[in-house]
Amino acid sequence: MSWPAPLPLEAGERIPLGPHAAVYLDPQGHDRPQDLLADTDTRFRPLGTHAFNLGMRPGVLWVAFVLDRGAAPGDRILNLDNPLFEHVTLFTQGPEGHWQQTGRNPSVGPSGRLQPAWRHSFRIAAAGEDASRHLLRIDSGQALRFYAEIQTPAGHRAQSNRFWLAQGFYHGMILALALYNLFLLFTLRDTSYAWYIAFVLSTAAYFLFQRGLHLEFLPGMPIQTTHQLMFTALTLMSVFALQFSRRFLITRRRDPTLDRLLRLLLPVPLLGLALSLWAGPAAGVLSFSLAGLAAIVLILTAAARALWLHRFTPAAYLLGAWSVLILGMVVFIAAALGWLPNNTLTYYGAQVGSALDTVLLSLALADRIRALRAEREALARRGDQLERITLMDELTGLFNRRHLERRLPEMVAEARRRGDPLSVLLIDADDFKRINDTHGHPVGDQVLIRLGQALADSVRRGDTLCRYGGEEFVALLPGADARTAEEVARRMLRAVSRTPTPLQPQEPPQTVSIGLATLEPDDTPNDLFLRADKALYEAKQSGKNRVRGGSREPGVHS
């Protein structure tokens, strides 16, 4: 075979392997380099790119490269960034042309002892030759995408430290957001937070398995088990994303049609998990890609409809969050299928999108709580306004009979509980029927409006004045005994007689008659009101423009 040009090791501490490598997809799946090289069909071709990305293809991938030591002494490390390949072996050609397996780079395990690295990392020992030939064999059902470097031990440590720092930042941020929203869940009792927490934790679990972080503590775990854990996390992530979107957008109430479609999609990720168990990782990736596309379309449609049709502004955050995550996932999947080159952006795009997604979703939840609280406050205000309308007299602006019938029993009960007095004034405009008959109802209405204003100016703070009906008014005076109530009634007589009306100067000033009753120990609300009504009748019969039921002194005449 024609070997690629040697890779000069003096070029740096971390040198990309891709530009100096040749690749061959072996359909026969040879196990040994000598058998591969003896096969006349073996045809290596230059890779020509920094990263390897051959997508999902059948066969075993062989990578050939030559190291030129020159003036660069010391061991080197071949490091692959994809930990999910099932079988990876590095062969080195010895001085006599024999091929030998190269051992993995040792690492310090959780016990503190040296052990073979769980990552696909191989230590290439310094040899006496100026150049050494190597063949890397990769047999995997995963997408053949990875980035490989020839590193010095110092370069390897620097690269590993940066990797763990980035992963620690990502998972630390996810954990912090999960704990913060867990506090909000217990505080606000909104299940949207529960679905959010489940979604972000399952997303973090997916990337934990996809990056192989768990193998740092469980280095003996089979790669097939890691694949199934990764697909399980992906299944949970999909289900929780659908449930979170339904709860967040309140689709069950606001968009029932889309809600039914989202519910129909919930079992699809479970089918994808079953397919990955039965047919392997490639089938799982394909099924999850199709299911993810359907979920993406439905979630974005639901969010857009909530924003534009229902004016639910928090949906804008949801649109942005899912768009960022979707973009990252699309880039990642396209690179896995070989449609895009493998580089830092495409390899970590989904994880970066996930980090931005979790932050935006947290902001979306905060804005959702604000929007729903504003909606509830607006509904409460409208409810108060409607209640006020039903309890107010449209003509005079005073409370109406409905309010009186509600407040009188309440005031009687409160007066008994506290042991305080309570008085009722029943007020009737004198000779009002003659005004309506002579001058018409519009003039009569104006008289009632001014009469109501004069009475309202006469009561104390805390008293309740209602229009009972027609030309009758009722004043509820909590805390007022008979003497205090009579003082209020006399103020009313004076205020009404001094209030100008549309009929003056042709007609004499308007007057009122008032019946007064004070709560007795055995009175019911109805008893109290009937005694005030009886006192009003006495005031009318005794000459009008006066108070009866208190000290029974003559009324004040203007």
PDB file of C-alpha atoms in Angstrom, residues 284-496:
ATOM      1  CA  GLY A 284     -32.148   3.912  17.164  1.00  0.00           C
ATOM      2  CA  VAL A 285     -30.526   7.094  15.857  1.00  0.00           C
ATOM      3  CA  LEU A 286     -32.721   7.014  12.744  1.00  0.00           C
ATOM      4  CA  SER A 287     -35.958   6.422  14.691  1.00  0.00           C
ATOM      5  CA  PHE A 288     -35.151   9.105  17.247  1.00  0.00           C
ATOM      6  CA  SER A 289     -34.278  11.520  14.443  1.00  0.00           C
ATOM      7  CA  LEU A 290     -37.692  11.009  12.795  1.00  0.00           C
ATOM      8  CA  ALA A 291     -39.572  11.155  16.105  1.00  0.00           C
ATOM      9  CA  GLY A 292     -37.599  14.237  17.095  1.00  0.00           C
ATOM     10  CA  LEU A 293     -38.509  15.926  13.814  1.00  0.00           C
ATOM     11  CA  ALA A 294     -42.224  15.291  14.430  1.00  0.00           C
ATOM     12  CA  ALA A 295     -41.941  16.552  18.014  1.00  0.00           C
ATOM     13  CA  ILE A 296     -40.055  19.636  16.840  1.00  0.00           C
ATOM     14  CA  VAL A 297     -42.749  20.534  14.306  1.00  0.00           C
ATOM     15  CA  LEU A 298     -45.586  20.076  16.805  1.00  0.00           C
ATOM     16  CA  ILE A 299     -43.905  21.925  19.680  1.00  0.00           C
ATOM     17  CA  LEU A 300     -42.889  24.878  17.513  1.00  0.00           C
ATOM     18  CA  THR A 301     -46.381  25.000  15.985  1.00  0.00           C
ATOM     19  CA  ALA A 302     -48.004  24.954  19.413  1.00  0.00           C
ATOM     20  CA  ALA A 303     -45.676  27.690  20.684  1.00  0.00           C
ATOM     21  CA  ALA A 304     -46.252  29.853  17.596  1.00  0.00           C
ATOM     22  CA  ARG A 305     -50.035  29.486  17.877  1.00  0.00           C
ATOM     23  CA  ALA A 306     -49.923  30.337  21.577  1.00  0.00           C
ATOM     24  CA  LEU A 307     -47.890  33.450  20.804  1.00  0.00           C
ATOM     25  CA  TRP A 308     -49.807  34.771  17.805  1.00  0.00           C
ATOM     26  CA  LEU A 309     -53.341  33.481  18.337  1.00  0.00           C
ATOM     27  CA  HIS A 310     -53.603  33.656  22.125  1.00  0.00           C
ATOM     28  CA  ARG A 311     -51.107  36.481  22.743  1.00  0.00           C
ATOM     29  CA  PHE A 312     -49.305  34.294  25.312  1.00  0.00           C
ATOM     30  CA  THR A 313     -45.990  36.172  25.345  1.00  0.00           C
ATOM     31  CA  PRO A 314     -43.971  33.569  27.367  1.00  0.00           C
ATOM     32  CA  ALA A 315     -44.289  31.330  24.300  1.00  0.00           C
ATOM     33  CA  ALA A 316     -41.659  33.563  22.652  1.00  0.00           C
ATOM     34  CA  TYR A 317     -39.081  32.278  25.156  1.00  0.00           C
ATOM     35  CA  LEU A 318     -40.208  28.728  24.417  1.00  0.00           C
ATOM     36  CA  LEU A 319     -39.805  29.293  20.681  1.00  0.00           C
ATOM     37  CA  GLY A 320     -36.305  30.655  21.203  1.00  0.00           C
ATOM     38  CA  ALA A 321     -35.327  27.858  23.602  1.00  0.00           C
ATOM     39  CA  TRP A 322     -36.483  25.013  21.381  1.00  0.00           C
ATOM     40  CA  SER A 323     -35.064  26.710  18.276  1.00  0.00           C
ATOM     41  CA  VAL A 324     -31.603  26.858  19.850  1.00  0.00           C
ATOM     42  CA  LEU A 325     -31.757  23.240  21.005  1.00  0.00           C
ATOM     43  CA  ILE A 326     -33.173  22.072  17.687  1.00  0.00           C
ATOM     44  CA  LEU A 327     -30.447  23.857  15.741  1.00  0.00           C
ATOM     45  CA  GLY A 328     -27.776  22.204  17.865  1.00  0.00           C
ATOM     46  CA  MET A 329     -29.394  18.761  17.502  1.00  0.00           C
ATOM     47  CA  VAL A 330     -29.850  19.142  13.742  1.00  0.00           C
ATOM     48  CA  VAL A 331     -26.193  20.093  13.357  1.00  0.00           C
ATOM     49  CA  PHE A 332     -25.145  17.148  15.542  1.00  0.00           C
ATOM     50  CA  ILE A 333     -27.336  14.625  13.681  1.00  0.00           C
ATOM     51  CA  ALA A 334     -26.318  15.948  10.257  1.00  0.00           C
ATOM     52  CA  ALA A 335     -22.667  15.530  11.231  1.00  0.00           C
ATOM     53  CA  ALA A 336     -23.390  12.027  12.591  1.00  0.00           C
ATOM     54  CA  LEU A 337     -24.913  11.080   9.235  1.00  0.00           C
ATOM     55  CA  GLY A 338     -21.905  12.495   7.407  1.00  0.00           C
ATOM     56  CA  TRP A 339     -23.775  15.439   5.865  1.00  0.00           C
ATOM     57  CA  LEU A 340     -21.654  18.020   7.717  1.00  0.00           C
ATOM     58  CA  PRO A 341     -17.956  17.981   8.619  1.00  0.00           C
ATOM     59  CA  ASN A 342     -16.985  16.892  12.114  1.00  0.00           C
ATOM     60  CA  ASN A 343     -15.518  19.786  14.092  1.00  0.00           C
ATOM     61  CA  THR A 344     -15.871  21.416  17.510  1.00  0.00           C
ATOM     62  CA  LEU A 345     -19.057  23.222  16.475  1.00  0.00           C
ATOM     63  CA  THR A 346     -20.841  20.165  15.088  1.00  0.00           C
ATOM     64  CA  TYR A 347     -19.601  17.787  17.805  1.00  0.00           C
ATOM     65  CA  TYR A 348     -20.537  20.024  20.745  1.00  0.00           C
ATOM     66  CA  GLY A 349     -23.367  21.906  19.021  1.00  0.00           C
ATOM     67  CA  ALA A 350     -26.120  19.886  20.677  1.00  0.00           C
ATOM     68  CA  GLN A 351     -24.594  20.338  24.138  1.00  0.00           C
ATOM     69  CA  VAL A 352     -24.151  24.097  23.658  1.00  0.00           C
ATOM     70  CA  GLY A 353     -27.722  24.300  22.360  1.00  0.00           C
ATOM     71  CA  SER A 354     -28.888  22.328  25.393  1.00  0.00           C
ATOM     72  CA  ALA A 355     -27.152  24.749  27.788  1.00  0.00           C
ATOM     73  CA  LEU A 356     -28.780  27.762  26.120  1.00  0.00           C
ATOM     74  CA  ASP A 357     -32.096  25.909  25.985  1.00  0.00           C
ATOM     75  CA  THR A 358     -32.181  25.238  29.733  1.00  0.00           C
ATOM     76  CA  VAL A 359     -31.443  28.883  30.521  1.00  0.00           C
ATOM     77  CA  LEU A 360     -34.116  30.164  28.127  1.00  0.00           C
ATOM     78  CA  LEU A 361     -36.672  27.661  29.431  1.00  0.00           C
ATOM     79  CA  SER A 362     -35.999  28.820  32.977  1.00  0.00           C
ATOM     80  CA  LEU A 363     -36.589  32.405  31.839  1.00  0.00           C
ATOM     81  CA  ALA A 364     -39.721  31.216  30.035  1.00  0.00           C
ATOM     82  CA  LEU A 365     -41.075  29.703  33.251  1.00  0.00           C
ATOM     83  CA  ALA A 366     -40.440  32.946  35.118  1.00  0.00           C
ATOM     84  CA  ASP A 367     -42.199  34.947  32.404  1.00  0.00           C
ATOM     85  CA  ARG A 368     -45.036  32.411  32.349  1.00  0.00           C
ATOM     86  CA  ILE A 369     -45.629  32.832  36.077  1.00  0.00           C
ATOM     87  CA  ARG A 370     -45.602  36.607  35.596  1.00  0.00           C
ATOM     88  CA  ALA A 371     -48.052  36.397  32.667  1.00  0.00           C
ATOM     89  CA  LEU A 372     -50.420  34.009  34.453  1.00  0.00           C
ATOM     90  CA  ARG A 373     -50.323  36.145  37.591  1.00  0.00           C
ATOM     91  CA  ALA A 374     -51.128  39.215  35.470  1.00  0.00           C
ATOM     92  CA  GLU A 375     -54.005  37.293  33.858  1.00  0.00           C
ATOM     93  CA  ARG A 376     -55.357  36.265  37.260  1.00  0.00           C
ATOM     94  CA  GLU A 377     -55.058  39.827  38.561  1.00  0.00           C
ATOM     95  CA  ALA A 378     -56.829  41.160  35.468  1.00  0.00           C
ATOM     96  CA  LEU A 379     -59.584  38.566  35.898  1.00  0.00           C
ATOM     97  CA  ALA A 380     -59.855  39.472  39.575  1.00  0.00           C
ATOM     98  CA  ARG A 381     -60.125  43.159  38.687  1.00  0.00           C
ATOM     99  CA  ARG A 382     -62.773  42.411  36.088  1.00  0.00           C
ATOM    100  CA  GLY A 383     -64.550  40.236  38.628  1.00  0.00           C
ATOM    101  CA  ASP A 384     -64.423  43.045  41.165  1.00  0.00           C
ATOM    102  CA  GLN A 385     -65.708  45.463  38.546  1.00  0.00           C
ATOM    103  CA  LEU A 386     -68.531  43.112  37.577  1.00  0.00           C
ATOM    104  CA  GLU A 387     -69.394  42.518  41.215  1.00  0.00           C
ATOM    105  CA  ARG A 388     -69.300  46.236  41.852  1.00  0.00           C
ATOM    106  CA  ILE A 389     -71.613  46.791  38.879  1.00  0.00           C
ATOM    107  CA  THR A 390     -74.071  44.235  40.228  1.00  0.00           C
ATOM    108  CA  LEU A 391     -73.985  45.871  43.676  1.00  0.00           C
ATOM    109  CA  MET A 392     -74.181  49.514  42.576  1.00  0.00           C
ATOM    110  CA  ASP A 393     -77.180  51.646  41.671  1.00  0.00           C
ATOM    111  CA  GLU A 394     -76.678  52.904  38.152  1.00  0.00           C
ATOM    112  CA  LEU A 395     -78.480  56.220  38.663  1.00  0.00           C
ATOM    113  CA  THR A 396     -77.076  57.501  41.955  1.00  0.00           C
ATOM    114  CA  GLY A 397     -73.784  55.613  42.182  1.00  0.00           C
ATOM    115  CA  LEU A 398     -74.752  54.344  45.640  1.00  0.00           C
ATOM    116  CA  PHE A 399     -74.962  50.708  46.677  1.00  0.00           C
ATOM    117  CA  ASN A 400     -78.177  48.952  45.633  1.00  0.00           C
ATOM    118  CA  ARG A 401     -80.703  46.703  47.339  1.00  0.00           C
ATOM    119  CA  ARG A 402     -78.674  43.548  46.584  1.00  0.00           C
ATOM    120  CA  HIS A 403     -75.741  44.930  48.527  1.00  0.00           C
ATOM    121  CA  LEU A 404     -78.049  45.949  51.391  1.00  0.00           C
ATOM    122  CA  GLU A 405     -79.506  42.447  51.617  1.00  0.00           C
ATOM    123  CA  ARG A 406     -75.959  41.035  51.807  1.00  0.00           C
ATOM    124  CA  ARG A 407     -74.488  43.551  54.267  1.00  0.00           C
ATOM    125  CA  LEU A 408     -77.322  43.896  56.785  1.00  0.00           C
ATOM    126  CA  PRO A 409     -77.114  40.265  58.053  1.00  0.00           C
ATOM    127  CA  GLU A 410     -73.314  40.530  58.133  1.00  0.00           C
ATOM    128  CA  MET A 411     -73.445  43.725  60.191  1.00  0.00           C
ATOM    129  CA  VAL A 412     -76.026  42.249  62.593  1.00  0.00           C
ATOM    130  CA  ALA A 413     -73.819  39.160  63.143  1.00  0.00           C
ATOM    131  CA  GLU A 414     -70.708  41.297  63.619  1.00  0.00           C
ATOM    132  CA  ALA A 415     -72.493  43.663  66.075  1.00  0.00           C
ATOM    133  CA  ARG A 416     -73.622  40.676  68.193  1.00  0.00           C
ATOM    134  CA  ARG A 417     -70.152  39.129  68.137  1.00  0.00           C
ATOM    135  CA  ARG A 418     -68.435  42.349  69.219  1.00  0.00           C
ATOM    136  CA  GLY A 419     -71.203  43.606  71.476  1.00  0.00           C
ATOM    137  CA  ASP A 420     -71.459  46.903  69.547  1.00  0.00           C
ATOM    138  CA  PRO A 421     -74.631  48.876  68.717  1.00  0.00           C
ATOM    139  CA  LEU A 422     -76.047  49.005  65.192  1.00  0.00           C
ATOM    140  CA  SER A 423     -78.646  51.374  63.790  1.00  0.00           C
ATOM    141  CA  VAL A 424     -80.612  51.539  60.542  1.00  0.00           C
ATOM    142  CA  LEU A 425     -82.061  54.636  58.866  1.00  0.00           C
ATOM    143  CA  LEU A 426     -84.830  54.180  56.292  1.00  0.00           C
ATOM    144  CA  ILE A 427     -85.138  57.393  54.226  1.00  0.00           C
ATOM    145  CA  ASP A 428     -87.965  58.366  51.850  1.00  0.00           C
ATOM    146  CA  ALA A 429     -88.185  61.464  49.631  1.00  0.00           C
ATOM    147  CA  ASP A 430     -91.321  63.442  50.497  1.00  0.00           C
ATOM    148  CA  ASP A 431     -93.942  63.985  47.763  1.00  0.00           C
ATOM    149  CA  PHE A 432     -91.718  62.464  45.105  1.00  0.00           C
ATOM    150  CA  LYS A 433     -94.583  60.925  43.118  1.00  0.00           C
ATOM    151  CA  ARG A 434     -95.927  64.413  42.462  1.00  0.00           C
ATOM    152  CA  ILE A 435     -92.561  65.474  41.029  1.00  0.00           C
ATOM    153  CA  ASN A 436     -92.530  62.570  38.552  1.00  0.00           C
ATOM    154  CA  ASP A 437     -96.152  63.094  37.586  1.00  0.00           C
ATOM    155  CA  THR A 438     -95.805  66.872  37.144  1.00  0.00           C
ATOM    156  CA  HIS A 439     -92.305  67.324  35.763  1.00  0.00           C
ATOM    157  CA  GLY A 440     -91.512  63.915  34.300  1.00  0.00           C
ATOM    158  CA  HIS A 441     -89.062  61.140  35.172  1.00  0.00           C
ATOM    159  CA  PRO A 442     -85.891  62.852  33.822  1.00  0.00           C
ATOM    160  CA  VAL A 443     -86.418  65.700  36.310  1.00  0.00           C
ATOM    161  CA  GLY A 444     -87.226  63.163  39.019  1.00  0.00           C
ATOM    162  CA  ASP A 445     -83.962  61.357  38.268  1.00  0.00           C
ATOM    163  CA  GLN A 446     -81.996  64.587  38.715  1.00  0.00           C
ATOM    164  CA  VAL A 447     -83.687  65.131  42.076  1.00  0.00           C
ATOM    165  CA  LEU A 448     -82.741  61.588  43.167  1.00  0.00           C
ATOM    166  CA  ILE A 449     -79.122  62.086  42.101  1.00  0.00           C
ATOM    167  CA  ARG A 450     -78.773  65.275  44.185  1.00  0.00           C
ATOM    168  CA  LEU A 451     -80.638  63.678  47.039  1.00  0.00           C
ATOM    169  CA  GLY A 452     -78.231  60.744  47.041  1.00  0.00           C
ATOM    170  CA  GLN A 453     -75.228  63.099  47.073  1.00  0.00           C
ATOM    171  CA  ALA A 454     -76.626  65.040  50.044  1.00  0.00           C
ATOM    172  CA  LEU A 455     -77.258  61.835  52.008  1.00  0.00           C
ATOM    173  CA  ALA A 456     -73.791  60.460  51.175  1.00  0.00           C
ATOM    174  CA  ASP A 457     -72.207  63.672  52.473  1.00  0.00           C
ATOM    175  CA  SER A 458     -74.074  63.264  55.769  1.00  0.00           C
ATOM    176  CA  VAL A 459     -73.065  59.726  56.807  1.00  0.00           C
ATOM    177  CA  ARG A 460     -69.920  58.870  58.749  1.00  0.00           C
ATOM    178  CA  ARG A 461     -66.853  57.041  57.501  1.00  0.00           C
ATOM    179  CA  GLY A 462     -67.620  53.318  57.678  1.00  0.00           C
ATOM    180  CA  ASP A 463     -71.375  53.763  57.218  1.00  0.00           C
ATOM    181  CA  THR A 464     -73.114  52.142  54.247  1.00  0.00           C
ATOM    182  CA  LEU A 465     -75.667  54.069  52.163  1.00  0.00           C
ATOM    183  CA  CYS A 466     -77.871  52.212  49.679  1.00  0.00           C
ATOM    184  CA  ARG A 467     -80.673  53.072  47.320  1.00  0.00           C
ATOM    185  CA  TYR A 468     -83.392  50.644  48.347  1.00  0.00           C
ATOM    186  CA  GLY A 469     -85.663  51.337  45.394  1.00  0.00           C
ATOM    187  CA  GLY A 470     -87.582  54.228  43.843  1.00  0.00           C
ATOM    188  CA  GLU A 471     -87.178  57.218  46.179  1.00  0.00           C
ATOM    189  CA  GLU A 472     -86.211  55.140  49.256  1.00  0.00           C
ATOM    190  CA  PHE A 473     -82.702  54.950  50.716  1.00  0.00           C
ATOM    191  CA  VAL A 474     -81.224  52.960  53.626  1.00  0.00           C
ATOM    192  CA  ALA A 475     -78.221  53.863  55.797  1.00  0.00           C
ATOM    193  CA  LEU A 476     -76.501  51.175  57.906  1.00  0.00           C
ATOM    194  CA  LEU A 477     -74.662  52.719  60.849  1.00  0.00           C
ATOM    195  CA  PRO A 478     -72.368  50.196  62.618  1.00  0.00           C
ATOM    196  CA  GLY A 479     -71.337  51.252  66.130  1.00  0.00           C
ATOM    197  CA  ALA A 480     -74.101  53.893  66.326  1.00  0.00           C
ATOM    198  CA  ASP A 481     -76.538  53.873  69.197  1.00  0.00           C
ATOM    199  CA  ALA A 482     -79.938  55.626  68.965  1.00  0.00           C
ATOM    200  CA  ARG A 483     -78.556  59.050  69.885  1.00  0.00           C
ATOM    201  CA  THR A 484     -75.681  58.887  67.366  1.00  0.00           C
ATOM    202  CA  ALA A 485     -78.022  57.592  64.673  1.00  0.00           C
ATOM    203  CA  GLU A 486     -80.438  60.439  65.343  1.00  0.00           C
ATOM    204  CA  GLU A 487     -77.587  62.950  64.943  1.00  0.00           C
ATOM    205  CA  VAL A 488     -76.773  61.472  61.546  1.00  0.00           C
ATOM    206  CA  ALA A 489     -80.451  61.546  60.565  1.00  0.00           C
ATOM    207  CA  ARG A 490     -80.780  65.196  61.512  1.00  0.00           C
ATOM    208  CA  ARG A 491     -77.685  66.023  59.428  1.00  0.00           C
ATOM    209  CA  MET A 492     -79.437  64.355  56.533  1.00  0.00           C
ATOM    210  CA  LEU A 493     -82.599  66.433  57.024  1.00  0.00           C
ATOM    211  CA  ARG A 494     -80.591  69.656  56.997  1.00  0.00           C
ATOM    212  CA  ALA A 495     -78.393  68.633  54.063  1.00  0.00           C
ATOM    213  CA  VAL A 496     -81.331  67.601  51.884  1.00  0.00           C
TER     214      VAL A 496
END
